[in-house]
Structures are given as structure tokens and as C-alpha cells.
Coordinates of C-alpha atoms and ligand atoms in Angstrom, one line a residue:
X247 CA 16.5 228.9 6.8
X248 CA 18.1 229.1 10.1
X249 CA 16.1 226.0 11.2
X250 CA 17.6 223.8 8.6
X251 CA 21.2 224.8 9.9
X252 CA 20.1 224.0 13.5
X253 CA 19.0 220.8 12.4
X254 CA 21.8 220.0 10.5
X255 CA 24.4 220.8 13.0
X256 CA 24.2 217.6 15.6
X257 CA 25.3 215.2 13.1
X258 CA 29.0 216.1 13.3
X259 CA 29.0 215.8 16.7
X260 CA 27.4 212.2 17.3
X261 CA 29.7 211.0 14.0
X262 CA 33.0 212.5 15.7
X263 CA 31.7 210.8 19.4
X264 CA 31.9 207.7 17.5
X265 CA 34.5 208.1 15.9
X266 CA 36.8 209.3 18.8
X267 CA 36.3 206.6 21.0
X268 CA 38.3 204.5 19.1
X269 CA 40.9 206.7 19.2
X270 CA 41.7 207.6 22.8
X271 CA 38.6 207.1 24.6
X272 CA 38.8 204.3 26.5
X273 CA 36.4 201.0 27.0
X274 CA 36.3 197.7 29.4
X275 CA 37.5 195.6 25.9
X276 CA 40.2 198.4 25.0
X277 CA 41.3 197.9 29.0
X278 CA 42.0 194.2 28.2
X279 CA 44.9 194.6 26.5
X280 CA 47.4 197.0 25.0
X281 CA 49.2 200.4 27.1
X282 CA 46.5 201.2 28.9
X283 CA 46.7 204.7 31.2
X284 CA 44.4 205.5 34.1
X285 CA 42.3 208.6 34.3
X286 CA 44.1 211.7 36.0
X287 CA 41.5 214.5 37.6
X288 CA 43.1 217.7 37.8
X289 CA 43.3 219.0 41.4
X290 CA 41.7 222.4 42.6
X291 CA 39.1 222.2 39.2
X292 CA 36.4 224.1 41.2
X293 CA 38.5 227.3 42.6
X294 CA 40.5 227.7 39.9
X295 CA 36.9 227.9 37.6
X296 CA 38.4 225.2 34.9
X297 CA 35.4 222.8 34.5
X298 CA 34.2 220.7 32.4
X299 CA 30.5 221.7 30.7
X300 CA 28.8 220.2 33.6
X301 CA 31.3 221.5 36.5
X302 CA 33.1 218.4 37.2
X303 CA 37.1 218.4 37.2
X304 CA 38.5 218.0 33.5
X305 CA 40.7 214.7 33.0
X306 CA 44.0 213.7 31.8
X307 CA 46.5 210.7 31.2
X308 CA 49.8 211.1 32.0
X309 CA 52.3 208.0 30.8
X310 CA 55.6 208.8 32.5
X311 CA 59.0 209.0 30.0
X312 CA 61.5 207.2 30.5
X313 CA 65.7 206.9 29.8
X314 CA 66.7 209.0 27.0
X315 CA 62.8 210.2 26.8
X316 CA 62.2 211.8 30.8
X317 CA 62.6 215.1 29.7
X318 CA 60.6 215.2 26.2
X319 CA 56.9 215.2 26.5
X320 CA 54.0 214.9 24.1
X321 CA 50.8 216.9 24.9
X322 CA 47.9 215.4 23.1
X323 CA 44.6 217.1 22.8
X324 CA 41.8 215.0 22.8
X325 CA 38.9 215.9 20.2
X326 CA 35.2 215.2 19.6
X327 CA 33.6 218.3 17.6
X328 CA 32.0 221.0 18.7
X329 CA 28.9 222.1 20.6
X330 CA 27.5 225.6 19.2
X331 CA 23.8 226.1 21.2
X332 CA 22.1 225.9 24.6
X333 CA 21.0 222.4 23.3
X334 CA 24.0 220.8 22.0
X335 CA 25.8 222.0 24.7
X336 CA 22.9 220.5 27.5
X337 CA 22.9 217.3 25.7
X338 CA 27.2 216.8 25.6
X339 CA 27.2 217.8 29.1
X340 CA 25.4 214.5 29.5
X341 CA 28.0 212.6 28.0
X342 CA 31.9 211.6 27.6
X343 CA 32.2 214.9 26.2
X344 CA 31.3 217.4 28.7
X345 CA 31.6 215.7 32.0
X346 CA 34.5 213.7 33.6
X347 CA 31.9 211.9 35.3
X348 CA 31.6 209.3 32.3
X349 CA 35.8 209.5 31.7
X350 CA 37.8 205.9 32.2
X351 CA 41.3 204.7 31.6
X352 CA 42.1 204.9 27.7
X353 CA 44.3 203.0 25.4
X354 CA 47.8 204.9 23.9
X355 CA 48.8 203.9 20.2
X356 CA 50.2 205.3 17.3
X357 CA 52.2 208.5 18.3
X358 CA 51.5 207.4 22.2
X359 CA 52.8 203.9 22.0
X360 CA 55.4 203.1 24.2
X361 CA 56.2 200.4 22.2
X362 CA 59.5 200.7 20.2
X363 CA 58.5 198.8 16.9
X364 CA 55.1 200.9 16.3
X365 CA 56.5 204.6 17.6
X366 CA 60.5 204.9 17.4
X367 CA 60.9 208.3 17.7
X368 CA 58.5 209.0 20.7
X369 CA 57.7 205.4 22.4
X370 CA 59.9 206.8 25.8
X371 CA 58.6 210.1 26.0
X372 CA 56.6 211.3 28.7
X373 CA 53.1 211.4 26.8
X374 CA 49.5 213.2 28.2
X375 CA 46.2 213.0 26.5
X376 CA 43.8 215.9 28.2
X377 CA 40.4 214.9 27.7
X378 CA 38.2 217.1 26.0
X379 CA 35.1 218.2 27.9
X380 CA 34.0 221.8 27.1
X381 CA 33.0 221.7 23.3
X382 CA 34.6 224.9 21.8
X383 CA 38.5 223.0 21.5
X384 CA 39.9 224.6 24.7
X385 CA 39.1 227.9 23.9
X386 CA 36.3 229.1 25.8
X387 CA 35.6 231.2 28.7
X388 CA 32.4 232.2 30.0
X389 CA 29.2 230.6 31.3
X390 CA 25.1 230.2 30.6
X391 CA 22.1 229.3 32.2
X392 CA 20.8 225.4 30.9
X393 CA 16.8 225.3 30.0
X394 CA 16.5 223.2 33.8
X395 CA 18.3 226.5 35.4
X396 CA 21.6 224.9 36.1
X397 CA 24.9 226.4 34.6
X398 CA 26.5 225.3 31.4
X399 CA 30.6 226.1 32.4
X400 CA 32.2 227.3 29.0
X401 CA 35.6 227.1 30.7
X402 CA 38.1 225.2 28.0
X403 CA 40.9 227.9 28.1
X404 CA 40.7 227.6 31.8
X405 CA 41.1 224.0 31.6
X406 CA 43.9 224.0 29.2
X407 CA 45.7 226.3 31.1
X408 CA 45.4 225.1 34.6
X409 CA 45.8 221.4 33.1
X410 CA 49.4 222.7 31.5
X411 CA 50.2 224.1 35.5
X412 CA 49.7 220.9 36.5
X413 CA 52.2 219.2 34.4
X414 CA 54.7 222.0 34.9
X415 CA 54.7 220.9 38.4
X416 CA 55.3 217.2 37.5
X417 CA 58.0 218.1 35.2
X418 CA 57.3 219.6 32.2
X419 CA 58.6 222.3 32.9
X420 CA 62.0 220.9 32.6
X421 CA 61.4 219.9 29.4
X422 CA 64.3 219.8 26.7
X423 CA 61.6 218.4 24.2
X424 CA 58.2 219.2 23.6
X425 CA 55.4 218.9 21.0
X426 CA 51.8 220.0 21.1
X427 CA 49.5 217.6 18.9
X428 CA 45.5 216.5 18.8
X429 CA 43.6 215.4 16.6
X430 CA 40.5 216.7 15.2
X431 CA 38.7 219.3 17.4
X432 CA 41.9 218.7 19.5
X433 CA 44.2 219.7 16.2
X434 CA 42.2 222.7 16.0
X435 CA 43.1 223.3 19.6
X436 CA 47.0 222.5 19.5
X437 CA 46.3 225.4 16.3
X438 CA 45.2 227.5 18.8
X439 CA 47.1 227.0 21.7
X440 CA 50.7 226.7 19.7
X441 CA 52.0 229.8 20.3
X442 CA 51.5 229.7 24.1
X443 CA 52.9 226.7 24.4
X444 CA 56.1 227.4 22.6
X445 CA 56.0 230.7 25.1
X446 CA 56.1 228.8 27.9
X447 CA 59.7 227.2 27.1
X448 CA 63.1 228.8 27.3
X449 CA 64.8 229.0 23.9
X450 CA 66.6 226.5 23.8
X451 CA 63.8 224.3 24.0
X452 CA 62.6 222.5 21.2
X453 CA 58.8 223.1 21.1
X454 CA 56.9 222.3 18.6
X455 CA 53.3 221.9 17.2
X456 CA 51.6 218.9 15.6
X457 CA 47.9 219.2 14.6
X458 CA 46.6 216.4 13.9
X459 CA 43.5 216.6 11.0
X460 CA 42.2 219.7 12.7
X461 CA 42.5 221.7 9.2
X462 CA 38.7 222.4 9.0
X463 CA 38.1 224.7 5.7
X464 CA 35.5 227.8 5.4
X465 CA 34.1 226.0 2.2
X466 CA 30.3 226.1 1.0
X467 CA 28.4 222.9 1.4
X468 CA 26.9 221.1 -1.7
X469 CA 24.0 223.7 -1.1
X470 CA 26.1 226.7 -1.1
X471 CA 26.0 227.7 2.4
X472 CA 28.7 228.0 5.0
X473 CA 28.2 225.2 7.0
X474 CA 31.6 224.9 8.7
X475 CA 31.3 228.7 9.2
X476 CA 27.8 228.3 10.9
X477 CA 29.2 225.9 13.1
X478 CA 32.2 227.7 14.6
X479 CA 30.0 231.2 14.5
X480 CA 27.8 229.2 17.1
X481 CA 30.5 228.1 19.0
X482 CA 32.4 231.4 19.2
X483 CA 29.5 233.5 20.1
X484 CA 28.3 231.0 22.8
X485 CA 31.8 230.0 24.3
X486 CA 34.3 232.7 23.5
X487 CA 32.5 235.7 24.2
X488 CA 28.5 235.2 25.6
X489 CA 30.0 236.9 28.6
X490 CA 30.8 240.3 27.2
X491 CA 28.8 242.2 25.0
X492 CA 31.0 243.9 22.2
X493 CA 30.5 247.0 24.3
X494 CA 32.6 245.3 27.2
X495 CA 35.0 243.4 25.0
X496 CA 36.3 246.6 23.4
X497 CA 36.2 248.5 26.6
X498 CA 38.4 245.7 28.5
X499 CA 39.9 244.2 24.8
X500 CA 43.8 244.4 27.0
X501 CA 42.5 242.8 29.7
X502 CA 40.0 239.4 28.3
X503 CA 42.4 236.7 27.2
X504 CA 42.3 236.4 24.2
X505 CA 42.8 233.3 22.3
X506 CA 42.3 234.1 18.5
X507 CA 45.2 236.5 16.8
X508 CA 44.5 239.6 17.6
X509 CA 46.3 240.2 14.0
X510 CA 43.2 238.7 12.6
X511 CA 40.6 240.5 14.7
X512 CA 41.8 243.9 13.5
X513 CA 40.9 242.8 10.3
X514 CA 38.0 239.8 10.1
X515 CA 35.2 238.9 12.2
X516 CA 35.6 236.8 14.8
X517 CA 34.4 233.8 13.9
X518 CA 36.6 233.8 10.6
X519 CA 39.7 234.1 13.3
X520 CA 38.7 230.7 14.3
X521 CA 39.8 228.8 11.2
X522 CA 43.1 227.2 11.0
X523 CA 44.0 229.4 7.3
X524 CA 43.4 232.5 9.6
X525 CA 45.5 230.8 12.5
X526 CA 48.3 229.7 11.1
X527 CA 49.3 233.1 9.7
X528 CA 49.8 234.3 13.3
X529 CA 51.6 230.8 14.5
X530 CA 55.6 231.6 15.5
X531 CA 56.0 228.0 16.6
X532 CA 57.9 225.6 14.5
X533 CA 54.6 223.6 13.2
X534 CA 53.5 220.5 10.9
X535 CA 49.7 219.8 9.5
X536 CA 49.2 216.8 9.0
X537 CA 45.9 215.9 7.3
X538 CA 44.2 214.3 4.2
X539 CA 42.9 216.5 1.7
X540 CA 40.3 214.4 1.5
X541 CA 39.3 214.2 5.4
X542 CA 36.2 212.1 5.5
X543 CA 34.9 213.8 8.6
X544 CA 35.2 217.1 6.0
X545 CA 33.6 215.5 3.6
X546 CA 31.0 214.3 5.5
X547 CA 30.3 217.1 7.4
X548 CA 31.5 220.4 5.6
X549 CA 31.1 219.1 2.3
X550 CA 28.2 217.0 2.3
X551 CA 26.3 218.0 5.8
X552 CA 22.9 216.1 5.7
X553 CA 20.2 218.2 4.1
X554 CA 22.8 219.4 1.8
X555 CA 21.8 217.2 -1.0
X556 CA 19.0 215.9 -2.3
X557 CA 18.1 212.1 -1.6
X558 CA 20.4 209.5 -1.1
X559 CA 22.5 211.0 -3.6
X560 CA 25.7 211.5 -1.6
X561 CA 25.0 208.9 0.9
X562 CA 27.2 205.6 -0.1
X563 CA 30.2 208.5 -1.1
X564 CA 30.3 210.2 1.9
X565 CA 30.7 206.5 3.5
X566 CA 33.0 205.3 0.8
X567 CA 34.9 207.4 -1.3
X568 CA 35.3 204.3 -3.6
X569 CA 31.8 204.6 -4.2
X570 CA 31.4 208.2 -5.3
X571 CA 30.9 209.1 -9.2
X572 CA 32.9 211.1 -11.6
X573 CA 31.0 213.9 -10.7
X574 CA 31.3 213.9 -7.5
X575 CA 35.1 213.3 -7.3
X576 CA 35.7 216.6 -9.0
X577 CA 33.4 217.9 -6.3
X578 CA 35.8 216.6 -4.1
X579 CA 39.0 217.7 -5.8
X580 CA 37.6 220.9 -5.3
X581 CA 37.7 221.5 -2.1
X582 CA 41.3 219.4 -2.2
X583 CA 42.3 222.3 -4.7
X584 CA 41.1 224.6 -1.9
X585 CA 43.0 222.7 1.1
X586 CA 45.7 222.7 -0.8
X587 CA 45.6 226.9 -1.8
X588 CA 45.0 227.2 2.5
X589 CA 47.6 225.8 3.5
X590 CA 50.2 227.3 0.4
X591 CA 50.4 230.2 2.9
X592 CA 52.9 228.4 5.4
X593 CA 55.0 226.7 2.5
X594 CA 57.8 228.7 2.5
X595 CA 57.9 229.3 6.6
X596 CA 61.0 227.7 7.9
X597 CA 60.9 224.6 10.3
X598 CA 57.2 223.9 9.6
X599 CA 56.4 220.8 7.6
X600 CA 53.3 219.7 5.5
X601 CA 52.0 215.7 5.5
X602 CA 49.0 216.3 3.2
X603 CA 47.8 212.8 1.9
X604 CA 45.1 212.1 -0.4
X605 CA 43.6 208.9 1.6
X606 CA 39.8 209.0 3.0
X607 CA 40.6 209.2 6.4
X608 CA 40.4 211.3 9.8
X609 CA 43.1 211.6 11.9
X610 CA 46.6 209.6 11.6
X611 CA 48.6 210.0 14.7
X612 CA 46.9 208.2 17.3
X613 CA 45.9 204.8 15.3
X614 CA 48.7 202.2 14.9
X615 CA 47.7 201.5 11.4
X616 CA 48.1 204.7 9.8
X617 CA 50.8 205.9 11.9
X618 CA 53.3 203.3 11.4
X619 CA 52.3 200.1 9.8
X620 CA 52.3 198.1 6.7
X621 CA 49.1 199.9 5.5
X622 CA 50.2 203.5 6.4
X623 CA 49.6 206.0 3.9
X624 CA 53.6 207.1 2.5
X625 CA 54.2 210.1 1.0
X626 CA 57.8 211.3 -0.4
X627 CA 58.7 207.9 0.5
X628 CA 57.8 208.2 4.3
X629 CA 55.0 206.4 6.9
X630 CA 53.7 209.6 8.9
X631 CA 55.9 208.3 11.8
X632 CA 58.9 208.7 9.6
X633 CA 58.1 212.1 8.2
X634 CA 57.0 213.4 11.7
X635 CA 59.9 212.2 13.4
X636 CA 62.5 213.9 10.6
X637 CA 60.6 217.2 10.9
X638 CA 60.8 217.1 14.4
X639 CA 64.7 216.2 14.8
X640 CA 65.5 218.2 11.7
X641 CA 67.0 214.8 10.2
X642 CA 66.6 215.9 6.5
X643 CA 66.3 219.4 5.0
X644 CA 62.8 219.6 5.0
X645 CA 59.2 217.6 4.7
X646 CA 56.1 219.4 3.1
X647 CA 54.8 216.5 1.5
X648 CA 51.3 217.6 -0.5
X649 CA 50.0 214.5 -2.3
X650 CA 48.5 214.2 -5.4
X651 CA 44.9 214.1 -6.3
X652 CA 42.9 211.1 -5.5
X653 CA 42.8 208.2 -6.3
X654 CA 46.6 208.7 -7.1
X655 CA 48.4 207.5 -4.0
X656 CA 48.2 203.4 -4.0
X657 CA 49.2 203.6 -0.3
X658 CA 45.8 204.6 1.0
X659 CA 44.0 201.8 2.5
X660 CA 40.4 201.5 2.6
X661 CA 40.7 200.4 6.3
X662 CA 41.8 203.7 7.5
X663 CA 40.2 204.6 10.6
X664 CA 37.2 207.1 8.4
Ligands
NAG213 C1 49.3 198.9 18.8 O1 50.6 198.3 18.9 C2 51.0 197.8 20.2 C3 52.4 197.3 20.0 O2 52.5 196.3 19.0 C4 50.0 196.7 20.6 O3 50.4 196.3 21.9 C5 48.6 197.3 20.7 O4 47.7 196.3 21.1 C6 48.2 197.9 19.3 N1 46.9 198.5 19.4 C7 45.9 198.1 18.7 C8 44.6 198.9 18.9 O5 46.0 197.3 17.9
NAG214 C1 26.5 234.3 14.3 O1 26.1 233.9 15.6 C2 25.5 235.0 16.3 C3 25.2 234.5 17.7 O2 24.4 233.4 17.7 C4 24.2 235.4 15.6 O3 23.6 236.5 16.2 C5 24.6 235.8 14.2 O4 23.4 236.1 13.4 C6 25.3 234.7 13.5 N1 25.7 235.2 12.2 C7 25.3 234.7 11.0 C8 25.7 235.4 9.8 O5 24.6 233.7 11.0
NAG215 C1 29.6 200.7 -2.5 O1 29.3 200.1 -3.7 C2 29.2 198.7 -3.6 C3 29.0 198.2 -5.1 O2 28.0 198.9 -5.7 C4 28.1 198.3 -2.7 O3 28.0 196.9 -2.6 C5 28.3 198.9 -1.3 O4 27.3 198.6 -0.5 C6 28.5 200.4 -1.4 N1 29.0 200.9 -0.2 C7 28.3 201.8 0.5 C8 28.8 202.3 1.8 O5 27.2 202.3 0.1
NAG216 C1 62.2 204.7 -0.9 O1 62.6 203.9 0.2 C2 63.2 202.7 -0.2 C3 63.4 201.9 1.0 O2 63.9 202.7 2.1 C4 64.4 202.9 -1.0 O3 65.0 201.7 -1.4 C5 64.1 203.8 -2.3 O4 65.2 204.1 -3.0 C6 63.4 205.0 -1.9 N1 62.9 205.7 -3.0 C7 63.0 207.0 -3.2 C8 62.4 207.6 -4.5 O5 63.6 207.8 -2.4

């Protein structure tokens, strides 16, 4: 039984590599053209213990702001799944996604355009993507021993925080502006990081949170197991707390950082604490979601994990939704029924804003074409740049925009980024 999860679980993450590339990651081809911003190492990695899995420095890009924008900045989490074991971990640290040794320039669209046309609201802003190199969304801090003997550095809440220190120096801490996005594993991470970053503004500072399809639900697979659950219990255990035993955490509990709601660990285990339903109860910061309720990385890899079905049953409808039967469209609409029921909990809190489209896609702020172009999905009458921006400047009353079910929405292009 546990063996079937174990094999299961690397799929997500080579998909998501894949997948991510296109979005922030750079390439020699993406370096030919387009706003292209160089690699930033953060200085003093090694004392300061923030490290990427393999101990090399963690990475940013920092495109400077400019007129009206030098003192609003954009923080942009990088994403790229999760490792949850000894071996996932070992093999990411190998990679992009664990070791700044593999990192290169990367190309800004969508919400990190500094092109007028594509990105009105945000094109002058100062914008940073950190790169995402630990595997547990920023959250982790502790350490293991790899199979060969060499360390496996669990260090993500190190890195975000001595990564934000770094850009307080070069002048975000002047900010009049500020939003905290990411997409994917990185929207999980602005989730979890919201509240500190609001913290670390004056009042009259508008700070603000943005995640970015990082709305990951605790649903049973087509098998009826937790697979999502599974997943993040690894990663918790293994990244969050491997270096304390209960014992320890419960003597010291005041003194760890703690990155999940305390709220929620007085009353569900830990790994429940680690979803976005759970995380958004304790978020203070003024906040949109934005996410399809019909996610295709969900879909593929919560819904309809490999080894979750029999045969090739679900295989040309997890690749196009187009494709999938009545049958498996309700299946489908049931876990939009539950996305929808998650995120009801937040409807009513004031300043926060819902974008919840019903297109197959994953992520939506940094891709030209869904944030802002002829083929963006529009909900309530508005591309995502639109409805972004007036939540953000508080230009009309409100947006929580919760789509329909599919295929109602005639907006959604097949040739969203899935
Ligand atoms: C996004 O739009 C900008 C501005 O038009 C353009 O320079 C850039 O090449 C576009 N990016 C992609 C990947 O098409
Ligand atoms: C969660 O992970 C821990 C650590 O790997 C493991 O001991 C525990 O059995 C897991 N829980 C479940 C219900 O699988
Ligand atoms: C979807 O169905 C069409 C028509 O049956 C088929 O040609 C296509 O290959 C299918 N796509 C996938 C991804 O299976
Ligand atoms: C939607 O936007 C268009 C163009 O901006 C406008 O003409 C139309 O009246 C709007 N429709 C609604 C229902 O608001």
C-alpha cells in the first residue's frame, strides 16, 4: 500500500519541472528575445544557513521599477512541486530545482512585463522572482543525511527570509506598494508567507497577497486515497520538523519558527495546516486566489495521480479536458463543487478578491496569453490583468469572481499554458 503512494508521487514533480520552465525558468532561446533578467545570488547564503537542497546560494531576479513604479514592488515566488523523501529530495538537488548551480537568466511576462500594452497596472514596478530551490514552498527548516552521506539542506524559510533582507536593503523597505504572488508551489508559498509579509510594512502600506494557482485541495484520488495529503505529509515531516522530535517541538513550541497557524495546530495535525482551506482562515493580509477550478496540474495529479485508475482510462482527459466523458466531467465538477465550498470561507472577508475560472489550465499570472491577451479567460467581464489590478487599487467595490461550471465559460482557450 505504501509502496504504490511512493511510486506514485514523482510524477507531479517531473510534470510541474516541465511545466515551470516555461514560465520563469529561463533558456538560451527564451534569452533571445523578450525582458530578459540576469540571475541574482543572494550574498552571505552559507553563514546565514539559507541554502538551497544542495548548499549552494538560493537565486533571484530583481528588475528595477521605474517613475511612478520605484517604490511598488512585486515579489514573485517561483514554483515547481514538492519533494517529500530522501529520494526525491537527492534527485531535485541534482537539478534546476534544488541547486542554483543549474539557475540562468529568465524571461518576465504576464504580471512581470515591463511592457505597458501586456501589464498596465504593474509594467514599472520594481518586480523579483526568487527561485525556488528547497522543495517544501519556502517553508522548511532542518536538515538530513543523503544515501552518499552528504547533507540534504531543508532550509526554504531561511531562504525566504534572508532573500526578503536582501531586498529591504535595496529598497523594499521603502515600499509604498507591495504584493506577494507565485504560482503553483510558489502560490502555496505567498499563502504561507502572507502574513509576514504584510508584517513587515508600516500601515500605511499597501501590502497585499496574490497566489497564483497554489489552491491545492485535500480531495481523494479516483482511488479513494489522499493523495495530495500523502504528498504534503511527506514534505512536512521531512522539511518542517525532521529536526525536532514532537518531544522537542513542544518543549521549545515558543521558540521554533513556526510557519503554519498556530490557530490550526491547536486543533488539526500538522500536515492538514499545510493546505491553503486551513491557511487562509488565519491570513490578515488583504488577499486574492486566483485559480481554475479545474487546475489541470489538480487534475492530473490530485485527481487522477497515475495508478489511480485503471488502464488508459483517464489518460487522453487528464491531457485534454475536451476529451473526457460525461462521466468523468461530473467527476470533475466534483471536486470544482469542492474548490468552490474551500474557498466560500473567505467570501465575505473584506479586501480579498476571488478570480476562480473554469478553464483547464495552471497558473495565469506569469504567461502573456492568459494574463492579458485576446485569448485570456474573462470573468465578470474582466482579463485577470483587469480584475487583479481593480482589486489591488480598490477601483470597483469588489471582485470575487467564481465561474460557472465547465464547459460554460466560452473564454477559455484550449491553448492555455496546461
Ligand atoms: C510578452 O509580451 C512582450 C511584450 O509584447 C513581448 O516582448 C514578449 O516577447 C512576450 N513574451 C512571449 C513569451 O511571447
Ligand atoms: C505521515 O508521515 C510520517 C513521516 O513520514 C509517517 O510516519 C506517517 O505514517 C505518515 N502518516 C500517514 C497517515 O501516512
Ligand atoms: C482527443 O480526442 C481526439 C479525437 O478523438 C484525438 O484525436 C486526440 O488524440 C485526443 N487527445 C488526446 C490528448 O488524447
Ligand atoms: C463588458 O465590457 C464591454 C467592453 O468594455 C462593455 O461594452 C459591456 O457593456 C460590458 N458588459 C457588462 C455585462 O458589464
Amino acid at each position: 500500500m505504501a509502496s504504490s503512494r511512493e511510486l506514485r508521487s514523482p510524477e507531479p514533480f517531473l510534470l510541474l519541472l516541465l511545466l515551470l520552465m516555461a514560465a520563469v525558468a529561463s533558456s538560451s532561446a527564451a534569452a533571445a528575445a523578450g525582458n530578459v533578467v540576469e540571475l541574482t545570488l543572494l550574498a552571505g547564503a552559507q553563514e546565514k544557513g539559507a541554502v538551497c537542497l544542495d548548499g549552494s546560494p538560493p537565486g533571484y531576479h530583481l528588475q528595477r521599477g521605474f517613475g511612478s513604479g520605484e517604490h511598488s514592488w512585486l515579489i514573485f515566488l517561483e514554483g515547481g512541486a514538492w519533494c517529500n523523501s530522501i529520494q526525491s529530495c537527492s534527485i531535485r538537488k541534482m537539478g534546476v530545482y534544488g541547486s542554483s548551480k543549474f539557475m540562468k537568466a529568465a524571461e518576465f511576462n504576464g504580471i512581470l512585463s515591463n511592457d505597458q500594452q501586456v501589464n498596465s497596472d504593474f509594467y514599472n514596478w520594481n518586480k523579483v522572482v526568487i527561485r525556488y530551490c528547497d522543495g517544501a514552498s519556502f517553508s522548511g527548516d532542518a536538515e538530513a543525511q543523503d544515501k552518499d552521506g552528504s547533507t540534504l539542506h531543508f532550509r526554504g524559510l531561511r531562504i525566504w527570509e534572508a532573500v526578503v533582507d536582501e531586498l529591504m536593503e535595496k529598497g523594499l523597505a521603502t515600499a509604498k506598494q507591495a504584493i506577494l504572488s507565485g504560482c503553483s508551489a510558489g502560490g502555496l508559498a505567498a499563502l504561507l508567507h502572507c502574513n509576514d509579509f504584510h508584517a513587515k510594512f508600516p500601515k500605511e502600506v499597501s501590502a497585499k497577497c496574490l497566489p497564483d494557482a497554489g489552491f491545492f485541495l485535500d480531495v481523494e484520488d479516483l482511488s479513494g486515497e489522499r493523495h495530495m495529503w500523502s504528498v504534503f505529509n511527506g514534505t512536512v515531516h521531512l522539511q518542517l520538523y525532521n529536526a525536532y522530535s514532537d518531544f522537542f517541538f513542544a518543549f521549545f513550541y515558543q521558540n521554533v519558527k513556526e510557519v503554519l497557524p498556530k490557530s490550526c495546530l491547536a486543533k488539526k495535525d500538522r500536515t492538514e495546516c499545510f493546505f491553503p482551506a486551513e491557511l487562509v482562515k488565519s491570513i490578515t493580509a488583504p488577499t486574492l486566489i486566483l485559480n481554475s477550478a479545474y487546475d489541470s496540474w489538480q487534475i492530473r495529479n490530485v485527481v487522477a495521480p497515475d495508478g489511480s485508475f485503471s488502464g488508459q482510462s483517464w489518460s487522453s482527459c487528464k491531457t485534454d479536458i475536451r476529451n473526457c466523458s460525461s462521466t468523468q466531467i461530473q467527476v470533475l465538477n466534483g471536486f470544482r463543487n469542492k474548490f468552490v465550498d474551500d474557498v466560500e470561507v473567505v467570501k465575505d472577508n473584506g479586501g480579498w478578491g476571488l478570480f476562480i475560472d473554469s478553464c483547464f489550465t495552471h497558473c495565469q499570472t506569469p504567461f502573456n496569453f492568459s494574463w492579458n491577451s485576446q485569448a485570456s479567460p474573462v470573468l465578470g467581464n474582466k482579463t485577470i490583468a483587469k480584475a487583479v489590478g481593480d482589486w489591488y487599487f480598490e477601483r470597483t467595490y469588489e471582485v470575487k469572481e467564481i465561474d460557472c461550471e465547465y464547459p460554460c465559460n466560452p473564454t477559455c482557450s484550449s491553448q492555455l499554458p496546461t
